Amino acid sequence: PPHAAIQLAKLSGFSPIITTTSLHNQPLLHSLGASHVLDRSLPPDAIKRELAKLTQGKPLEFVYDAITNTDTAALAYDVLAPGGALVLVLPGALPASLRNEGDGKKVVEVAGNVHMPANRRVGVELYARLTDWLQTGKLVVRISL
């Protein structure tokens, strides 16, 4: 979930952590480690302008698209620095026509099932730490219905 991604980014030392969401979620996302929260309902050009302000015009080196549809993947790829990495949670969402092999941008499509052979090692590492993270409040699970 996007909320867990913010906490994991913070635990991993990423900074700044900039997210897009409905603004009513802003206090929660700040409490989980987001340094900046942008209104997801802004048009892509407005989001790009806000990102440029927050990063002093530098493109982002790492983008995690927790929603991943054609529009979000395209925006994420566009704001990504040459040589940067983009993680998409839905395979095939980024149109091939937008990719430019010469820019060195790495696009990774992930599947979060820790039982898949390729994810087994990270699953073992995650579950070895999970109880401590939950007990110490480093990772907070929020369920909304």
PDB file of N, CA and C in Angstrom, residues 22-113:
ATOM      1  N   SER A  22      -4.953  12.676  -1.934  1.00  0.00           N
ATOM      2  CA  SER A  22      -6.020  13.594  -1.561  1.00  0.00           C
ATOM      3  C   SER A  22      -5.530  14.372  -0.345  1.00  0.00           C
ATOM      4  N   LEU A  23      -5.748  15.662  -0.342  1.00  0.00           N
ATOM      5  CA  LEU A  23      -5.168  16.492   0.717  1.00  0.00           C
ATOM      6  C   LEU A  23      -5.695  16.168   2.109  1.00  0.00           C
ATOM      7  N   HIS A  24      -6.847  15.522   2.207  1.00  0.00           N
ATOM      8  CA  HIS A  24      -7.327  15.157   3.550  1.00  0.00           C
ATOM      9  C   HIS A  24      -6.411  14.113   4.200  1.00  0.00           C
ATOM     10  N   ASN A  25      -5.563  13.458   3.399  1.00  0.00           N
ATOM     11  CA  ASN A  25      -4.605  12.481   3.932  1.00  0.00           C
ATOM     12  C   ASN A  25      -3.274  13.114   4.342  1.00  0.00           C
ATOM     13  N   GLN A  26      -3.127  14.412   4.129  1.00  0.00           N
ATOM     14  CA  GLN A  26      -1.851  15.078   4.372  1.00  0.00           C
ATOM     15  C   GLN A  26      -1.311  14.859   5.789  1.00  0.00           C
ATOM     16  N   PRO A  27      -2.095  15.087   6.849  1.00  0.00           N
ATOM     17  CA  PRO A  27      -1.537  14.882   8.196  1.00  0.00           C
ATOM     18  C   PRO A  27      -1.042  13.450   8.426  1.00  0.00           C
ATOM     19  N   LEU A  28      -1.801  12.472   7.946  1.00  0.00           N
ATOM     20  CA  LEU A  28      -1.389  11.081   8.115  1.00  0.00           C
ATOM     21  C   LEU A  28      -0.079  10.813   7.385  1.00  0.00           C
ATOM     22  N   LEU A  29       0.025  11.266   6.141  1.00  0.00           N
ATOM     23  CA  LEU A  29       1.231  10.987   5.365  1.00  0.00           C
ATOM     24  C   LEU A  29       2.450  11.700   5.927  1.00  0.00           C
ATOM     25  N   HIS A  30       2.250  12.907   6.461  1.00  0.00           N
ATOM     26  CA  HIS A  30       3.367  13.579   7.143  1.00  0.00           C
ATOM     27  C   HIS A  30       3.796  12.766   8.366  1.00  0.00           C
ATOM     28  N   SER A  31       2.823  12.235   9.120  1.00  0.00           N
ATOM     29  CA  SER A  31       3.161  11.461  10.318  1.00  0.00           C
ATOM     30  C   SER A  31       3.898  10.169   9.977  1.00  0.00           C
ATOM     31  N   LEU A  32       3.700   9.663   8.756  1.00  0.00           N
ATOM     32  CA  LEU A  32       4.365   8.431   8.337  1.00  0.00           C
ATOM     33  C   LEU A  32       5.733   8.673   7.720  1.00  0.00           C
ATOM     34  N   GLY A  33       6.063   9.946   7.450  1.00  0.00           N
ATOM     35  CA  GLY A  33       7.394  10.240   6.932  1.00  0.00           C
ATOM     36  C   GLY A  33       7.452  11.052   5.663  1.00  0.00           C
ATOM     37  N   ALA A  34       6.314  11.376   5.063  1.00  0.00           N
ATOM     38  CA  ALA A  34       6.343  12.201   3.852  1.00  0.00           C
ATOM     39  C   ALA A  34       6.794  13.607   4.229  1.00  0.00           C
ATOM     40  N   SER A  35       7.727  14.143   3.471  1.00  0.00           N
ATOM     41  CA  SER A  35       8.174  15.511   3.738  1.00  0.00           C
ATOM     42  C   SER A  35       7.302  16.530   3.015  1.00  0.00           C
ATOM     43  N   HIS A  36       6.697  16.130   1.896  1.00  0.00           N
ATOM     44  CA  HIS A  36       5.839  17.027   1.110  1.00  0.00           C
ATOM     45  C   HIS A  36       4.672  16.214   0.554  1.00  0.00           C
ATOM     46  N   VAL A  37       3.494  16.831   0.571  1.00  0.00           N
ATOM     47  CA  VAL A  37       2.295  16.189   0.046  1.00  0.00           C
ATOM     48  C   VAL A  37       1.686  17.118  -0.995  1.00  0.00           C
ATOM     49  N   LEU A  38       1.531  16.596  -2.210  1.00  0.00           N
ATOM     50  CA  LEU A  38       0.925  17.363  -3.298  1.00  0.00           C
ATOM     51  C   LEU A  38      -0.466  16.822  -3.585  1.00  0.00           C
ATOM     52  N   ASP A  39      -1.357  17.711  -3.983  1.00  0.00           N
ATOM     53  CA  ASP A  39      -2.732  17.342  -4.297  1.00  0.00           C
ATOM     54  C   ASP A  39      -2.758  16.515  -5.580  1.00  0.00           C
ATOM     55  N   ARG A  40      -3.219  15.292  -5.486  1.00  0.00           N
ATOM     56  CA  ARG A  40      -3.228  14.412  -6.652  1.00  0.00           C
ATOM     57  C   ARG A  40      -4.206  14.852  -7.731  1.00  0.00           C
ATOM     58  N   SER A  41      -5.126  15.735  -7.387  1.00  0.00           N
ATOM     59  CA  SER A  41      -6.105  16.184  -8.386  1.00  0.00           C
ATOM     60  C   SER A  41      -5.553  17.303  -9.275  1.00  0.00           C
ATOM     61  N   LEU A  42      -4.340  17.772  -8.982  1.00  0.00           N
ATOM     62  CA  LEU A  42      -3.723  18.787  -9.836  1.00  0.00           C
ATOM     63  C   LEU A  42      -3.429  18.191 -11.211  1.00  0.00           C
ATOM     64  N   PRO A  43      -3.525  19.016 -12.264  1.00  0.00           N
ATOM     65  CA  PRO A  43      -3.126  18.515 -13.588  1.00  0.00           C
ATOM     66  C   PRO A  43      -1.628  18.181 -13.598  1.00  0.00           C
ATOM     67  N   PRO A  44      -1.196  17.273 -14.481  1.00  0.00           N
ATOM     68  CA  PRO A  44       0.221  16.876 -14.514  1.00  0.00           C
ATOM     69  C   PRO A  44       1.189  18.057 -14.608  1.00  0.00           C
ATOM     70  N   ASP A  45       0.886  19.071 -15.397  1.00  0.00           N
ATOM     71  CA  ASP A  45       1.806  20.209 -15.500  1.00  0.00           C
ATOM     72  C   ASP A  45       1.945  20.950 -14.176  1.00  0.00           C
ATOM     73  N   ALA A  46       0.858  21.043 -13.416  1.00  0.00           N
ATOM     74  CA  ALA A  46       0.921  21.702 -12.107  1.00  0.00           C
ATOM     75  C   ALA A  46       1.743  20.863 -11.127  1.00  0.00           C
ATOM     76  N   ILE A  47       1.587  19.551 -11.186  1.00  0.00           N
ATOM     77  CA  ILE A  47       2.398  18.676 -10.329  1.00  0.00           C
ATOM     78  C   ILE A  47       3.870  18.827 -10.682  1.00  0.00           C
ATOM     79  N   LYS A  48       4.188  18.886 -11.966  1.00  0.00           N
ATOM     80  CA  LYS A  48       5.581  19.078 -12.396  1.00  0.00           C
ATOM     81  C   LYS A  48       6.144  20.396 -11.869  1.00  0.00           C
ATOM     82  N   ARG A  49       5.351  21.452 -11.928  1.00  0.00           N
ATOM     83  CA  ARG A  49       5.821  22.750 -11.410  1.00  0.00           C
ATOM     84  C   ARG A  49       6.083  22.679  -9.910  1.00  0.00           C
ATOM     85  N   GLU A  50       5.179  22.037  -9.177  1.00  0.00           N
ATOM     86  CA  GLU A  50       5.368  21.908  -7.723  1.00  0.00           C
ATOM     87  C   GLU A  50       6.599  21.065  -7.399  1.00  0.00           C
ATOM     88  N   LEU A  51       6.783  19.991  -8.141  1.00  0.00           N
ATOM     89  CA  LEU A  51       7.976  19.165  -7.930  1.00  0.00           C
ATOM     90  C   LEU A  51       9.248  19.957  -8.197  1.00  0.00           C
ATOM     91  N   ALA A  52       9.235  20.753  -9.266  1.00  0.00           N
ATOM     92  CA  ALA A  52      10.406  21.570  -9.604  1.00  0.00           C
ATOM     93  C   ALA A  52      10.724  22.552  -8.479  1.00  0.00           C
ATOM     94  N   LYS A  53       9.695  23.113  -7.862  1.00  0.00           N
ATOM     95  CA  LYS A  53       9.913  24.025  -6.722  1.00  0.00           C
ATOM     96  C   LYS A  53      10.556  23.272  -5.552  1.00  0.00           C
ATOM     97  N   LEU A  54      10.041  22.088  -5.278  1.00  0.00           N
ATOM     98  CA  LEU A  54      10.519  21.326  -4.122  1.00  0.00           C
ATOM     99  C   LEU A  54      11.924  20.771  -4.318  1.00  0.00           C
ATOM    100  N   THR A  55      12.307  20.537  -5.562  1.00  0.00           N
ATOM    101  CA  THR A  55      13.618  19.935  -5.840  1.00  0.00           C
ATOM    102  C   THR A  55      14.605  20.920  -6.457  1.00  0.00           C
ATOM    103  N   GLN A  56      14.263  22.207  -6.416  1.00  0.00           N
ATOM    104  CA  GLN A  56      15.099  23.248  -7.025  1.00  0.00           C
ATOM    105  C   GLN A  56      15.371  22.936  -8.499  1.00  0.00           C
ATOM    106  N   GLY A  57      14.359  22.397  -9.175  1.00  0.00           N
ATOM    107  CA  GLY A  57      14.455  22.138 -10.603  1.00  0.00           C
ATOM    108  C   GLY A  57      15.143  20.850 -10.994  1.00  0.00           C
ATOM    109  N   LYS A  58      15.615  20.088 -10.016  1.00  0.00           N
ATOM    110  CA  LYS A  58      16.303  18.835 -10.328  1.00  0.00           C
ATOM    111  C   LYS A  58      15.274  17.727 -10.548  1.00  0.00           C
ATOM    112  N   PRO A  59      15.468  16.898 -11.569  1.00  0.00           N
ATOM    113  CA  PRO A  59      14.568  15.759 -11.759  1.00  0.00           C
ATOM    114  C   PRO A  59      14.757  14.743 -10.629  1.00  0.00           C
ATOM    115  N   LEU A  60      13.778  13.906 -10.452  1.00  0.00           N
ATOM    116  CA  LEU A  60      13.803  12.920  -9.370  1.00  0.00           C
ATOM    117  C   LEU A  60      14.651  11.710  -9.763  1.00  0.00           C
ATOM    118  N   GLU A  61      15.444  11.230  -8.829  1.00  0.00           N
ATOM    119  CA  GLU A  61      16.299  10.075  -9.092  1.00  0.00           C
ATOM    120  C   GLU A  61      15.558   8.759  -8.890  1.00  0.00           C
ATOM    121  N   PHE A  62      14.507   8.787  -8.078  1.00  0.00           N
ATOM    122  CA  PHE A  62      13.755   7.572  -7.797  1.00  0.00           C
ATOM    123  C   PHE A  62      12.284   7.924  -7.676  1.00  0.00           C
ATOM    124  N   VAL A  63      11.440   7.183  -8.386  1.00  0.00           N
ATOM    125  CA  VAL A  63       9.992   7.390  -8.305  1.00  0.00           C
ATOM    126  C   VAL A  63       9.334   6.030  -8.117  1.00  0.00           C
ATOM    127  N   TYR A  64       8.448   5.957  -7.134  1.00  0.00           N
ATOM    128  CA  TYR A  64       7.654   4.759  -6.883  1.00  0.00           C
ATOM    129  C   TYR A  64       6.202   5.120  -7.158  1.00  0.00           C
ATOM    130  N   ASP A  65       5.623   4.518  -8.164  1.00  0.00           N
ATOM    131  CA  ASP A  65       4.229   4.793  -8.531  1.00  0.00           C
ATOM    132  C   ASP A  65       3.351   3.719  -7.907  1.00  0.00           C
ATOM    133  N   ALA A  66       2.748   4.039  -6.765  1.00  0.00           N
ATOM    134  CA  ALA A  66       1.948   3.071  -6.015  1.00  0.00           C
ATOM    135  C   ALA A  66       0.562   2.861  -6.614  1.00  0.00           C
ATOM    136  N   ILE A  67       0.151   3.703  -7.537  1.00  0.00           N
ATOM    137  CA  ILE A  67      -1.152   3.570  -8.188  1.00  0.00           C
ATOM    138  C   ILE A  67      -0.973   2.876  -9.534  1.00  0.00           C
ATOM    139  N   THR A  68      -0.146   3.418 -10.356  1.00  0.00           N
ATOM    140  CA  THR A  68       0.221   2.933 -11.682  1.00  0.00           C
ATOM    141  C   THR A  68      -0.969   2.734 -12.610  1.00  0.00           C
ATOM    142  N   ASN A  69      -1.228   3.779 -13.353  1.00  0.00           N
ATOM    143  CA  ASN A  69      -2.077   3.685 -14.534  1.00  0.00           C
ATOM    144  C   ASN A  69      -1.318   4.423 -15.631  1.00  0.00           C
ATOM    145  N   THR A  70      -1.850   4.483 -16.812  1.00  0.00           N
ATOM    146  CA  THR A  70      -1.112   5.099 -17.920  1.00  0.00           C
ATOM    147  C   THR A  70      -0.726   6.539 -17.604  1.00  0.00           C
ATOM    148  N   ASP A  71      -1.644   7.306 -17.010  1.00  0.00           N
ATOM    149  CA  ASP A  71      -1.360   8.711 -16.714  1.00  0.00           C
ATOM    150  C   ASP A  71      -0.300   8.880 -15.633  1.00  0.00           C
ATOM    151  N   THR A  72      -0.410   8.118 -14.540  1.00  0.00           N
ATOM    152  CA  THR A  72       0.566   8.273 -13.458  1.00  0.00           C
ATOM    153  C   THR A  72       1.940   7.769 -13.883  1.00  0.00           C
ATOM    154  N   ALA A  73       1.971   6.684 -14.657  1.00  0.00           N
ATOM    155  CA  ALA A  73       3.256   6.149 -15.124  1.00  0.00           C
ATOM    156  C   ALA A  73       3.939   7.132 -16.066  1.00  0.00           C
ATOM    157  N   ALA A  74       3.159   7.765 -16.939  1.00  0.00           N
ATOM    158  CA  ALA A  74       3.732   8.741 -17.869  1.00  0.00           C
ATOM    159  C   ALA A  74       4.300   9.941 -17.125  1.00  0.00           C
ATOM    160  N   LEU A  75       3.569  10.434 -16.136  1.00  0.00           N
ATOM    161  CA  LEU A  75       4.046  11.569 -15.341  1.00  0.00           C
ATOM    162  C   LEU A  75       5.313  11.179 -14.580  1.00  0.00           C
ATOM    163  N   ALA A  76       5.296  10.013 -13.963  1.00  0.00           N
ATOM    164  CA  ALA A  76       6.457   9.558 -13.199  1.00  0.00           C
ATOM    165  C   ALA A  76       7.692   9.450 -14.087  1.00  0.00           C
ATOM    166  N   TYR A  77       7.531   8.894 -15.267  1.00  0.00           N
ATOM    167  CA  TYR A  77       8.651   8.753 -16.197  1.00  0.00           C
ATOM    168  C   TYR A  77       9.161  10.126 -16.633  1.00  0.00           C
ATOM    169  N   ASP A  78       8.250  11.044 -16.852  1.00  0.00           N
ATOM    170  CA  ASP A  78       8.617  12.382 -17.318  1.00  0.00           C
ATOM    171  C   ASP A  78       9.442  13.150 -16.287  1.00  0.00           C
ATOM    172  N   VAL A  79       9.135  12.987 -14.987  1.00  0.00           N
ATOM    173  CA  VAL A  79       9.859  13.739 -13.949  1.00  0.00           C
ATOM    174  C   VAL A  79      11.116  13.018 -13.477  1.00  0.00           C
ATOM    175  N   LEU A  80      11.355  11.835 -14.001  1.00  0.00           N
ATOM    176  CA  LEU A  80      12.497  11.027 -13.601  1.00  0.00           C
ATOM    177  C   LEU A  80      13.783  11.527 -14.251  1.00  0.00           C
ATOM    178  N   ALA A  81      14.841  11.576 -13.476  1.00  0.00           N
ATOM    179  CA  ALA A  81      16.146  12.007 -13.968  1.00  0.00           C
ATOM    180  C   ALA A  81      16.718  10.975 -14.935  1.00  0.00           C
ATOM    181  N   PRO A  82      17.497  11.416 -15.920  1.00  0.00           N
ATOM    182  CA  PRO A  82      18.230  10.460 -16.747  1.00  0.00           C
ATOM    183  C   PRO A  82      19.076   9.563 -15.826  1.00  0.00           C
ATOM    184  N   GLY A  83      18.995   8.278 -16.047  1.00  0.00           N
ATOM    185  CA  GLY A  83      19.706   7.339 -15.184  1.00  0.00           C
ATOM    186  C   GLY A  83      18.947   6.985 -13.923  1.00  0.00           C
ATOM    187  N   GLY A  84      17.775   7.601 -13.695  1.00  0.00           N
ATOM    188  CA  GLY A  84      16.975   7.330 -12.509  1.00  0.00           C
ATOM    189  C   GLY A  84      16.212   6.025 -12.622  1.00  0.00           C
ATOM    190  N   ALA A  85      15.509   5.689 -11.542  1.00  0.00           N
ATOM    191  CA  ALA A  85      14.758   4.436 -11.500  1.00  0.00           C
ATOM    192  C   ALA A  85      13.294   4.709 -11.174  1.00  0.00           C
ATOM    193  N   LEU A  86      12.425   4.059 -11.925  1.00  0.00           N
ATOM    194  CA  LEU A  86      10.980   4.160 -11.742  1.00  0.00           C
ATOM    195  C   LEU A  86      10.441   2.777 -11.420  1.00  0.00           C
ATOM    196  N   VAL A  87       9.680   2.675 -10.328  1.00  0.00           N
ATOM    197  CA  VAL A  87       9.057   1.417  -9.942  1.00  0.00           C
ATOM    198  C   VAL A  87       7.560   1.542 -10.190  1.00  0.00           C
ATOM    199  N   LEU A  88       7.035   0.604 -10.977  1.00  0.00           N
ATOM    200  CA  LEU A  88       5.606   0.562 -11.291  1.00  0.00           C
ATOM    201  C   LEU A  88       5.008  -0.717 -10.714  1.00  0.00           C
ATOM    202  N   VAL A  89       3.811  -0.606 -10.134  1.00  0.00           N
ATOM    203  CA  VAL A  89       3.180  -1.778  -9.537  1.00  0.00           C
ATOM    204  C   VAL A  89       2.200  -2.462 -10.482  1.00  0.00           C
ATOM    205  N   LEU A  90       2.047  -1.933 -11.679  1.00  0.00           N
ATOM    206  CA  LEU A  90       1.163  -2.551 -12.671  1.00  0.00           C
ATOM    207  C   LEU A  90       1.931  -2.717 -13.974  1.00  0.00           C
ATOM    208  N   PRO A  91       2.241  -3.927 -14.338  1.00  0.00           N
ATOM    209  CA  PRO A  91       2.988  -4.160 -15.578  1.00  0.00           C
ATOM    210  C   PRO A  91       2.258  -3.626 -16.806  1.00  0.00           C
ATOM    211  N   GLY A  92       3.025  -3.079 -17.731  1.00  0.00           N
ATOM    212  CA  GLY A  92       2.479  -2.627 -19.003  1.00  0.00           C
ATOM    213  C   GLY A  92       1.787  -1.284 -18.985  1.00  0.00           C
ATOM    214  N   ALA A  93       1.828  -0.554 -17.888  1.00  0.00           N
ATOM    215  CA  ALA A  93       1.110   0.719 -17.796  1.00  0.00           C
ATOM    216  C   ALA A  93       1.828   1.856 -18.528  1.00  0.00           C
ATOM    217  N   LEU A  94       3.133   1.766 -18.650  1.00  0.00           N
ATOM    218  CA  LEU A  94       3.890   2.822 -19.326  1.00  0.00           C
ATOM    219  C   LEU A  94       3.971   2.497 -20.810  1.00  0.00           C
ATOM    220  N   PRO A  95       3.345   3.321 -21.647  1.00  0.00           N
ATOM    221  CA  PRO A  95       3.399   3.047 -23.087  1.00  0.00           C
ATOM    222  C   PRO A  95       4.834   3.022 -23.600  1.00  0.00           C
ATOM    223  N   ALA A  96       5.135   2.054 -24.425  1.00  0.00           N
ATOM    224  CA  ALA A  96       6.483   1.924 -24.989  1.00  0.00           C
ATOM    225  C   ALA A  96       6.879   3.170 -25.759  1.00  0.00           C
ATOM    226  N   SER A  97       5.903   3.874 -26.327  1.00  0.00           N
ATOM    227  CA  SER A  97       6.193   5.081 -27.109  1.00  0.00           C
ATOM    228  C   SER A  97       6.793   6.193 -26.259  1.00  0.00           C
ATOM    229  N   LEU A  98       6.611   6.144 -24.932  1.00  0.00           N
ATOM    230  CA  LEU A  98       7.165   7.178 -24.047  1.00  0.00           C
ATOM    231  C   LEU A  98       8.592   6.880 -23.621  1.00  0.00           C
ATOM    232  N   ARG A  99       8.993   5.644 -23.744  1.00  0.00           N
ATOM    233  CA  ARG A  99      10.337   5.261 -23.298  1.00  0.00           C
ATOM    234  C   ARG A  99      11.384   5.707 -24.306  1.00  0.00           C
ATOM    235  N   ASN A 100      12.499   6.161 -23.772  1.00  0.00           N
ATOM    236  CA  ASN A 100      13.623   6.576 -24.591  1.00  0.00           C
ATOM    237  C   ASN A 100      14.843   5.828 -24.067  1.00  0.00           C
ATOM    238  N   GLU A 101      15.250   4.814 -24.772  1.00  0.00           N
ATOM    239  CA  GLU A 101      16.359   3.966 -24.320  1.00  0.00           C
ATOM    240  C   GLU A 101      17.640   4.770 -24.069  1.00  0.00           C
ATOM    241  N   GLY A 102      17.803   5.884 -24.752  1.00  0.00           N
ATOM    242  CA  GLY A 102      19.011   6.681 -24.610  1.00  0.00           C
ATOM    243  C   GLY A 102      19.082   7.490 -23.331  1.00  0.00           C
ATOM    244  N   ASP A 103      17.980   7.586 -22.569  1.00  0.00           N
ATOM    245  CA  ASP A 103      18.006   8.417 -21.361  1.00  0.00           C
ATOM    246  C   ASP A 103      18.490   7.656 -20.126  1.00  0.00           C
ATOM    247  N   GLY A 104      18.680   6.357 -20.266  1.00  0.00           N
ATOM    248  CA  GLY A 104      19.193   5.556 -19.161  1.00  0.00           C
ATOM    249  C   GLY A 104      18.209   5.368 -18.019  1.00  0.00           C
ATOM    250  N   LYS A 105      16.955   5.770 -18.206  1.00  0.00           N
ATOM    251  CA  LYS A 105      15.970   5.598 -17.144  1.00  0.00           C
ATOM    252  C   LYS A 105      15.623   4.115 -17.017  1.00  0.00           C
ATOM    253  N   LYS A 106      15.678   3.640 -15.792  1.00  0.00           N
ATOM    254  CA  LYS A 106      15.377   2.238 -15.536  1.00  0.00           C
ATOM    255  C   LYS A 106      13.938   2.130 -15.051  1.00  0.00           C
ATOM    256  N   VAL A 107      13.153   1.286 -15.704  1.00  0.00           N
ATOM    257  CA  VAL A 107      11.767   1.053 -15.319  1.00  0.00           C
ATOM    258  C   VAL A 107      11.656  -0.377 -14.810  1.00  0.00           C
ATOM    259  N   VAL A 108      11.167  -0.507 -13.584  1.00  0.00           N
ATOM    260  CA  VAL A 108      11.020  -1.808 -12.959  1.00  0.00           C
ATOM    261  C   VAL A 108       9.547  -2.018 -12.645  1.00  0.00           C
ATOM    262  N   GLU A 109       9.013  -3.121 -13.098  1.00  0.00           N
ATOM    263  CA  GLU A 109       7.631  -3.486 -12.787  1.00  0.00           C
ATOM    264  C   GLU A 109       7.695  -4.558 -11.714  1.00  0.00           C
ATOM    265  N   VAL A 110       7.019  -4.316 -10.597  1.00  0.00           N
ATOM    266  CA  VAL A 110       7.150  -5.215  -9.453  1.00  0.00           C
ATOM    267  C   VAL A 110       5.845  -5.945  -9.148  1.00  0.00           C
ATOM    268  N   ALA A 111       6.013  -7.063  -8.509  1.00  0.00           N
ATOM    269  CA  ALA A 111       4.894  -7.817  -7.952  1.00  0.00           C
ATOM    270  C   ALA A 111       5.232  -8.041  -6.490  1.00  0.00           C
ATOM    271  N   GLY A 112       4.349  -7.702  -5.602  1.00  0.00           N
ATOM    272  CA  GLY A 112       4.648  -7.703  -4.172  1.00  0.00           C
ATOM    273  C   GLY A 112       4.450  -9.018  -3.449  1.00  0.00           C
ATOM    274  N   ASN A 113       4.275 -10.099  -4.127  1.00  0.00           N
ATOM    275  CA  ASN A 113       4.062 -11.383  -3.481  1.00  0.00           C
ATOM    276  C   ASN A 113       5.404 -11.959  -3.048  1.00  0.00           C
TER     277      ASN A 113
END
